[in-house]
Amino acid sequence: MKKYLILAAVALVASAACSKVEMNDSSAPGEKITFEAASYVPQTKANTSVWDEFTSFKCKAFLHAAGYADVQNMFGAAGETISPYKTDGTAATGEANVSYWAPSHDYYWPKDASSYVNFVAWYDKKGTAPTTATETSLSWANYTVLTTDNLLYADEAWHYKQNTTNAAQYTDDAVTSGVPMLFHHALAQLCIKASVTQATDGKTPAHTWDVTLSNISLAGVYNQGTLTLTNSDPANDEPAVTGATTKAWSGSWATTGDPTSVAMADVTTPLTTTAVDVLTMQNVLPQTVTNAVVLNLKYNISYKYDGTEYAHEKITAAIQLNSITDAISSWGMNKKITYTISINPVTTTIKIDPAIVEWEAQAGGSTTL
């Protein structure tokens, strides 16, 4: 799922963490930068809250001020933490009472019509600052992905001078004003499930098969990499995009370090035709599914007739995930990947269905041993 936050933007106050301040003689109050949050899903899906993703995020603001050649760090060199507030300006403690999102003190839009601000925003659950965070480069070097991590970055907001109405910019936009910030998940999510095609022949007395899994692991998986993203001023595009707009970052992960093995939970009770998790949905480093990514498993089959066991077997299997039918070639950013292992205890056929979408699932393929 893609996420966006709305940046109801803002002109400098003298206490802002930058070296230059643009002023004029007007005594009229400036228009204050605030943030309104919503989740954006492409195409026909409706927006939802970002509250389940995060309750604060980091943002840098790059001021291009009239009369100055240098770009100013409006929110300071490290950026500001943006948090939710209620209408009265006190901290919001729940989704229902969020009125706006804002830095810890007020910032305002520049008043000169030729001045503008570009915004770069991100969220990292463990608080790792980007290695680089400029108007044209956003990166995290040698980032180690833990299963509980959550890393997101927003499309850059270019050439903003005031709060805007977003209805013409996003389909199904639930937020009506502010600087739009469309967030993307930088990580992938992985889940592995297991089931059997049948547990009985249905006769009376019946033949039954009890299948349990043990020693399940996924080898050849990287958990460290470098994410390098680039952006460019849309005014320099062909054709040029003038005025306030947002632009997606381009780039990808490059794996670093050595691959590891991901252990999974044994299924000590017999599998049924309803798939159960052996690896619960968790965040992983986006990466190419190479020949080295191998699913290793052992499973036990107990053969019974009329409830009495007459034989059992212990079977070992090793499956290259890129060799199965309709194999997924890579675990991409902002994608949910689910593999469902389905064992036929009668023929000892193993079928694997891969599925991949943006935090959802779609049909896959199979392999036979």
Short mmCIF file of C-alpha atoms in Angstrom, two decimals:
data_model
loop_
_atom_site.label_atom_id
_atom_site.label_comp_id
_atom_site.label_asym_id
_atom_site.label_seq_id
_atom_site.Cartn_x
_atom_site.Cartn_y
_atom_site.Cartn_z
CA MET A 1 0.00 0.00 0.00
CA LYS A 2 1.24 3.45 -0.83
CA LYS A 3 0.89 6.18 1.76
CA TYR A 4 0.74 9.94 1.53
CA LEU A 5 0.82 12.72 4.03
CA ILE A 6 -0.46 16.18 3.39
CA LEU A 7 1.90 18.97 4.23
CA ALA A 8 -0.14 22.11 4.86
CA ALA A 9 3.02 24.19 4.35
CA VAL A 10 4.59 27.28 5.90
CA ALA A 11 7.36 31.39 5.88
CA LEU A 12 10.17 31.29 8.34
CA VAL A 13 10.14 32.39 11.95
CA ALA A 14 13.27 33.95 13.34
CA SER A 15 13.82 30.95 15.59
CA ALA A 16 13.97 28.53 12.64
CA ALA A 17 17.21 26.53 12.39
CA CYS A 18 18.64 28.25 9.29
CA SER A 19 21.14 30.99 8.68
CA LYS A 20 19.03 33.37 6.60
CA VAL A 21 15.48 34.63 7.04
CA GLU A 22 13.35 36.30 4.39
CA MET A 23 11.33 39.23 5.74
CA ASN A 24 9.22 42.09 4.41
CA ASP A 25 7.50 45.09 5.91
CA SER A 26 4.01 43.57 5.98
CA SER A 27 2.52 43.24 9.44
CA ALA A 28 0.04 40.61 8.26
CA PRO A 29 0.56 37.21 9.88
CA GLY A 30 2.18 34.53 7.76
CA GLU A 31 0.49 31.34 6.66
CA LYS A 32 1.65 28.59 8.99
CA ILE A 33 2.91 25.19 7.80
CA THR A 34 0.88 22.30 9.16
CA PHE A 35 0.36 18.71 8.04
CA GLU A 36 -2.79 16.68 7.45
CA ALA A 37 -2.29 12.93 7.20
CA ALA A 38 -3.97 10.33 5.00
CA SER A 39 -3.08 7.11 3.22
CA TYR A 40 -3.24 6.97 -0.56
CA VAL A 41 -3.93 3.81 -2.54
CA PRO A 42 -3.65 3.96 -6.34
CA GLN A 43 -6.43 3.37 -8.87
CA THR A 44 -9.86 2.70 -7.40
CA LYS A 45 -9.02 2.00 -3.77
CA ALA A 46 -9.97 4.42 -1.03
CA ASN A 47 -7.65 6.35 1.26
CA THR A 48 -7.09 5.23 4.83
CA SER A 49 -5.29 6.62 7.84
CA VAL A 50 -1.50 6.55 8.22
CA TRP A 51 -1.91 6.13 11.97
CA ASP A 52 -1.15 2.40 11.78
CA GLU A 53 2.11 3.19 9.96
CA PHE A 54 3.53 5.91 12.19
CA THR A 55 2.63 8.72 14.58
CA SER A 56 5.51 11.02 13.57
CA PHE A 57 7.93 11.38 10.67
CA LYS A 58 11.00 13.37 9.65
CA CYS A 59 11.00 16.14 7.07
CA LYS A 60 13.57 18.48 5.55
CA ALA A 61 12.54 21.75 3.92
CA PHE A 62 14.77 23.44 1.33
CA LEU A 63 14.03 27.16 0.97
CA HIS A 64 14.85 28.90 -2.30
CA ALA A 65 14.47 32.49 -1.10
CA ALA A 66 14.30 35.60 -3.23
CA GLY A 67 17.62 37.48 -3.17
CA TYR A 68 19.72 34.49 -2.05
CA ALA A 69 21.65 32.12 -4.29
CA ASP A 70 22.20 29.52 -1.57
CA VAL A 71 19.53 26.98 -0.64
CA GLN A 72 18.56 27.28 3.03
CA ASN A 73 17.75 24.39 5.38
CA MET A 74 14.45 25.79 6.59
CA PHE A 75 13.92 22.93 9.07
CA GLY A 76 17.61 22.79 10.00
CA ALA A 77 20.31 20.47 8.69
CA ALA A 78 18.81 17.35 10.33
CA GLY A 79 15.19 18.19 9.53
CA GLU A 80 12.24 18.42 11.89
CA THR A 81 10.14 15.75 13.55
CA ILE A 82 6.54 16.17 12.43
CA SER A 83 3.93 15.15 15.00
CA PRO A 84 0.09 15.17 15.20
CA TYR A 85 -1.84 17.87 17.04
CA LYS A 86 -5.41 18.57 18.07
CA THR A 87 -7.30 21.71 17.09
CA ASP A 88 -6.23 23.49 20.29
CA GLY A 89 -2.54 22.87 19.54
CA THR A 90 -2.00 20.12 22.12
CA ALA A 91 -0.58 16.73 21.17
CA ALA A 92 -3.04 14.31 19.58
CA THR A 93 -3.12 10.91 21.26
CA GLY A 94 -5.33 9.07 18.78
CA GLU A 95 -6.33 9.08 15.14
CA ALA A 96 -9.79 10.48 15.85
CA ASN A 97 -8.56 13.72 17.41
CA VAL A 98 -5.80 14.60 14.90
CA SER A 99 -6.45 18.05 13.43
CA TYR A 100 -3.08 18.62 11.79
CA TRP A 101 0.57 17.53 11.77
CA ALA A 102 3.36 20.02 12.43
CA PRO A 103 6.91 20.60 13.71
CA SER A 104 7.43 21.43 17.38
CA HIS A 105 7.34 25.16 16.62
CA ASP A 106 5.79 27.21 13.83
CA TYR A 107 7.27 27.82 10.40
CA TYR A 108 5.71 30.07 7.77
CA TRP A 109 5.61 30.38 4.01
CA PRO A 110 7.97 32.94 2.49
CA LYS A 111 6.03 36.03 1.41
CA ASP A 112 7.89 36.87 -1.79
CA ALA A 113 6.10 35.38 -4.80
CA SER A 114 9.37 34.18 -6.33
CA SER A 115 10.41 32.18 -3.24
CA TYR A 116 9.48 28.53 -2.81
CA VAL A 117 10.16 25.46 -0.62
CA ASN A 118 10.95 21.84 -1.55
CA PHE A 119 10.11 19.10 0.96
CA VAL A 120 11.80 15.70 1.51
CA ALA A 121 10.25 13.36 4.10
CA TRP A 122 10.81 9.86 5.45
CA TYR A 123 10.02 7.58 8.37
CA ASP A 124 12.21 4.89 9.95
CA LYS A 125 10.84 2.94 12.89
CA LYS A 126 14.27 2.49 14.48
CA GLY A 127 15.21 6.13 13.89
CA THR A 128 18.14 5.62 11.51
CA ALA A 129 18.92 8.92 9.79
CA PRO A 130 19.50 8.76 6.04
CA THR A 131 23.14 8.70 4.97
CA THR A 132 22.21 11.43 2.48
CA ALA A 133 19.11 13.61 2.42
CA THR A 134 19.20 16.41 -0.16
CA GLU A 135 16.84 17.68 -2.83
CA THR A 136 18.28 15.23 -5.35
CA SER A 137 19.62 12.32 -3.27
CA LEU A 138 18.14 10.19 -0.49
CA SER A 139 20.05 7.12 0.70
CA TRP A 140 20.63 4.66 3.53
CA ALA A 141 24.00 2.87 3.40
CA ASN A 142 24.55 -0.65 4.80
CA TYR A 143 21.08 -0.72 6.33
CA THR A 144 20.38 -3.92 8.29
CA VAL A 145 16.73 -4.97 8.08
CA LEU A 146 15.15 -6.36 11.22
CA THR A 147 11.85 -8.22 10.96
CA THR A 148 10.05 -5.44 12.85
CA ASP A 149 11.51 -2.56 10.80
CA ASN A 150 9.41 -0.11 8.83
CA LEU A 151 11.08 2.33 6.44
CA LEU A 152 9.14 4.72 4.19
CA TYR A 153 9.96 7.72 2.00
CA ALA A 154 7.70 10.29 0.37
CA ASP A 155 7.59 11.63 -3.16
CA GLU A 156 9.41 14.94 -3.11
CA ALA A 157 7.23 18.07 -3.03
CA TRP A 158 8.73 20.65 -5.39
CA HIS A 159 8.17 24.42 -5.74
CA TYR A 160 5.56 24.92 -3.02
CA LYS A 161 4.70 28.48 -2.02
CA GLN A 162 1.46 28.02 -0.12
CA ASN A 163 -1.11 25.49 0.97
CA THR A 164 -2.94 23.88 -1.94
CA THR A 165 -6.09 21.96 -2.77
CA ASN A 166 -5.25 18.43 -3.82
CA ALA A 167 -8.46 17.25 -5.49
CA ALA A 168 -6.93 17.57 -8.96
CA GLN A 169 -3.72 15.81 -7.93
CA TYR A 170 -4.85 12.49 -6.46
CA THR A 171 -7.80 10.25 -7.19
CA ASP A 172 -9.88 9.49 -4.08
CA ASP A 173 -7.92 12.08 -2.09
CA ALA A 174 -9.56 12.32 1.33
CA VAL A 175 -7.53 15.39 2.32
CA THR A 176 -8.56 18.68 0.76
CA SER A 177 -5.64 20.99 1.50
CA GLY A 178 -1.90 21.04 2.07
CA VAL A 179 1.30 19.91 0.37
CA PRO A 180 0.78 16.28 -0.74
CA MET A 181 3.39 13.74 0.32
CA LEU A 182 2.88 10.26 -1.09
CA PHE A 183 4.76 7.73 1.05
CA HIS A 184 6.13 4.43 -0.27
CA HIS A 185 7.37 1.43 1.71
CA ALA A 186 11.10 0.97 1.12
CA LEU A 187 11.06 -2.64 2.36
CA ALA A 188 9.33 -5.82 1.22
CA GLN A 189 7.25 -8.19 3.33
CA LEU A 190 7.53 -11.97 3.24
CA CYS A 191 5.22 -14.72 4.49
CA ILE A 192 5.33 -18.52 4.02
CA LYS A 193 2.32 -20.74 4.62
CA ALA A 194 1.79 -24.52 4.50
CA SER A 195 -1.14 -26.86 3.90
CA VAL A 196 -2.00 -30.32 2.53
CA THR A 197 -4.11 -31.06 -0.53
CA GLN A 198 -6.01 -33.77 1.34
CA ALA A 199 -5.88 -35.54 4.71
CA THR A 200 -8.22 -38.45 3.99
CA ASP A 201 -9.61 -40.48 1.12
CA GLY A 202 -13.12 -40.06 2.50
CA LYS A 203 -13.93 -43.76 2.52
CA THR A 204 -15.27 -45.83 5.40
CA PRO A 205 -13.05 -47.04 6.99
CA ALA A 206 -10.80 -44.21 5.82
CA HIS A 207 -7.18 -43.94 4.86
CA THR A 208 -5.73 -40.79 6.46
CA TRP A 209 -2.43 -38.96 6.24
CA ASP A 210 -0.99 -36.82 9.04
CA VAL A 211 1.66 -34.39 7.73
CA THR A 212 3.84 -32.32 10.05
CA LEU A 213 6.74 -30.01 9.18
CA SER A 214 10.12 -29.67 10.88
CA ASN A 215 13.45 -27.95 10.29
CA ILE A 216 12.05 -25.37 7.86
CA SER A 217 14.40 -22.63 6.69
CA LEU A 218 15.01 -20.28 3.80
CA ALA A 219 18.68 -20.03 2.81
CA GLY A 220 20.46 -17.37 0.74
CA VAL A 221 18.53 -14.36 2.02
CA TYR A 222 20.27 -10.99 2.42
CA ASN A 223 19.32 -8.73 5.33
CA GLN A 224 21.72 -5.82 4.67
CA GLY A 225 21.80 -3.41 1.77
CA THR A 226 22.17 0.16 0.55
CA LEU A 227 19.19 2.09 -0.76
CA THR A 228 20.07 4.86 -3.22
CA LEU A 229 17.32 7.17 -4.50
CA THR A 230 17.60 10.14 -6.84
CA ASN A 231 15.27 12.97 -7.80
CA SER A 232 15.42 16.04 -10.04
CA ASP A 233 13.66 19.36 -10.43
CA PRO A 234 10.52 18.75 -12.54
CA ALA A 235 11.01 22.21 -14.04
CA ASN A 236 13.95 20.66 -15.93
CA ASP A 237 11.92 17.71 -17.23
CA GLU A 238 10.92 17.32 -20.86
CA PRO A 239 8.25 18.55 -21.04
CA ALA A 240 8.84 20.86 -18.10
CA VAL A 241 6.45 20.77 -15.16
CA THR A 242 5.93 24.25 -13.80
CA GLY A 243 4.50 25.25 -10.45
CA ALA A 244 4.01 23.17 -7.32
CA THR A 245 4.08 19.42 -7.93
CA THR A 246 5.33 16.13 -6.50
CA LYS A 247 7.81 13.77 -8.11
CA ALA A 248 8.67 10.15 -7.32
CA TRP A 249 12.18 9.08 -6.42
CA SER A 250 14.06 6.65 -8.65
CA GLY A 251 16.44 3.99 -7.38
CA SER A 252 16.76 0.61 -5.73
CA TRP A 253 18.54 -1.49 -3.12
CA ALA A 254 21.96 -3.08 -3.59
CA THR A 255 22.66 -5.99 -1.24
CA THR A 256 25.73 -5.85 0.99
CA GLY A 257 27.25 -8.27 3.49
CA ASP A 258 26.60 -12.00 3.37
CA PRO A 259 23.33 -13.91 2.93
CA THR A 260 21.76 -15.57 5.95
CA SER A 261 19.26 -18.32 6.67
CA VAL A 262 15.75 -17.53 7.91
CA ALA A 263 14.40 -20.17 10.31
CA MET A 264 10.68 -20.86 10.52
CA ALA A 265 8.29 -22.38 13.01
CA ASP A 266 7.82 -26.16 13.00
CA VAL A 267 4.25 -27.38 12.55
CA THR A 268 3.95 -30.13 15.16
CA THR A 269 0.23 -30.71 14.63
CA PRO A 270 -0.93 -32.24 11.33
CA LEU A 271 -1.46 -29.81 8.48
CA THR A 272 -4.94 -29.32 7.10
CA THR A 273 -6.25 -28.01 3.81
CA THR A 274 -6.32 -24.54 5.38
CA ALA A 275 -2.87 -22.95 5.11
CA VAL A 276 -1.11 -21.90 8.33
CA ASP A 277 1.88 -19.60 8.75
CA VAL A 278 5.30 -21.17 9.11
CA LEU A 279 6.85 -17.73 8.60
CA THR A 280 4.56 -14.92 9.71
CA MET A 281 4.45 -11.82 7.51
CA GLN A 282 7.61 -9.83 8.27
CA ASN A 283 9.76 -7.18 6.67
CA VAL A 284 12.71 -8.25 4.53
CA LEU A 285 15.31 -6.51 2.42
CA PRO A 286 14.18 -6.07 -1.20
CA GLN A 287 16.40 -8.30 -3.36
CA THR A 288 16.67 -10.50 -6.41
CA VAL A 289 15.56 -14.09 -5.85
CA THR A 290 18.77 -15.82 -6.97
CA ASN A 291 19.60 -19.51 -7.35
CA ALA A 292 20.90 -19.39 -3.78
CA VAL A 293 17.46 -18.65 -2.30
CA VAL A 294 16.42 -22.19 -1.33
CA LEU A 295 13.50 -23.37 0.78
CA ASN A 296 14.64 -26.33 2.90
CA LEU A 297 12.11 -28.44 4.75
CA LYS A 298 11.57 -31.79 6.35
CA TYR A 299 8.14 -33.25 6.71
CA ASN A 300 6.78 -36.37 8.37
CA ILE A 301 3.90 -38.39 6.93
CA SER A 302 1.99 -40.83 9.11
CA TYR A 303 -0.16 -43.28 7.14
CA LYS A 304 -3.25 -44.57 8.93
CA TYR A 305 -6.10 -46.91 8.18
CA ASP A 306 -9.21 -46.73 10.29
CA GLY A 307 -7.24 -44.62 12.78
CA THR A 308 -4.35 -47.06 13.18
CA GLU A 309 -0.90 -46.11 11.88
CA TYR A 310 0.61 -48.68 9.54
CA ALA A 311 3.60 -46.68 8.17
CA HIS A 312 5.40 -43.36 8.39
CA GLU A 313 8.09 -41.52 6.44
CA LYS A 314 10.47 -38.60 6.92
CA ILE A 315 11.00 -36.67 3.68
CA THR A 316 13.54 -33.93 2.95
CA ALA A 317 13.10 -31.33 0.21
CA ALA A 318 15.15 -28.39 -1.09
CA ILE A 319 13.44 -26.04 -3.55
CA GLN A 320 14.97 -23.11 -5.42
CA LEU A 321 12.31 -20.42 -5.28
CA ASN A 322 13.29 -18.97 -8.65
CA SER A 323 12.72 -22.35 -10.35
CA ILE A 324 9.04 -22.83 -9.59
CA THR A 325 6.28 -22.13 -12.09
CA ASP A 326 5.48 -18.41 -12.35
CA ALA A 327 8.39 -17.73 -10.02
CA ILE A 328 8.80 -14.29 -8.49
CA SER A 329 12.08 -12.84 -9.75
CA SER A 330 12.54 -10.31 -6.96
CA TRP A 331 11.11 -9.11 -3.67
CA GLY A 332 10.42 -5.50 -4.54
CA MET A 333 9.94 -2.41 -2.41
CA ASN A 334 6.37 -1.82 -1.24
CA LYS A 335 5.46 -5.44 -2.07
CA LYS A 336 3.96 -8.25 0.01
CA ILE A 337 5.16 -11.70 -1.01
CA THR A 338 3.47 -14.89 0.15
CA TYR A 339 4.57 -18.44 -0.72
CA THR A 340 2.09 -21.22 0.10
CA ILE A 341 3.55 -24.74 0.36
CA SER A 342 0.93 -27.36 -0.45
CA ILE A 343 1.86 -31.02 0.10
CA ASN A 344 -0.04 -33.90 -1.47
CA PRO A 345 0.58 -36.81 0.94
CA VAL A 346 -0.73 -39.36 -1.54
CA THR A 347 1.65 -38.54 -4.40
CA THR A 348 4.22 -36.66 -2.24
CA THR A 349 3.91 -33.76 -4.69
CA ILE A 350 4.88 -30.35 -3.30
CA LYS A 351 3.20 -27.34 -4.87
CA ILE A 352 4.30 -23.77 -4.12
CA ASP A 353 2.04 -20.85 -4.95
CA PRO A 354 3.86 -17.49 -5.01
CA ALA A 355 1.92 -14.25 -4.64
CA ILE A 356 3.05 -10.63 -4.84
CA VAL A 357 1.31 -7.24 -4.76
CA GLU A 358 1.48 -3.93 -2.98
CA TRP A 359 0.80 -5.20 0.54
CA GLU A 360 -1.71 -7.70 -0.91
CA ALA A 361 -1.66 -10.99 -2.84
CA GLN A 362 -2.31 -12.48 -6.28
CA ALA A 363 -2.22 -15.94 -7.88
CA GLY A 364 1.01 -17.89 -8.38
CA GLY A 365 2.38 -21.21 -9.67
CA SER A 366 3.68 -24.64 -8.65
CA THR A 367 6.56 -27.07 -8.60
CA THR A 368 6.64 -30.86 -8.37
CA LEU A 369 9.26 -33.07 -6.73
#
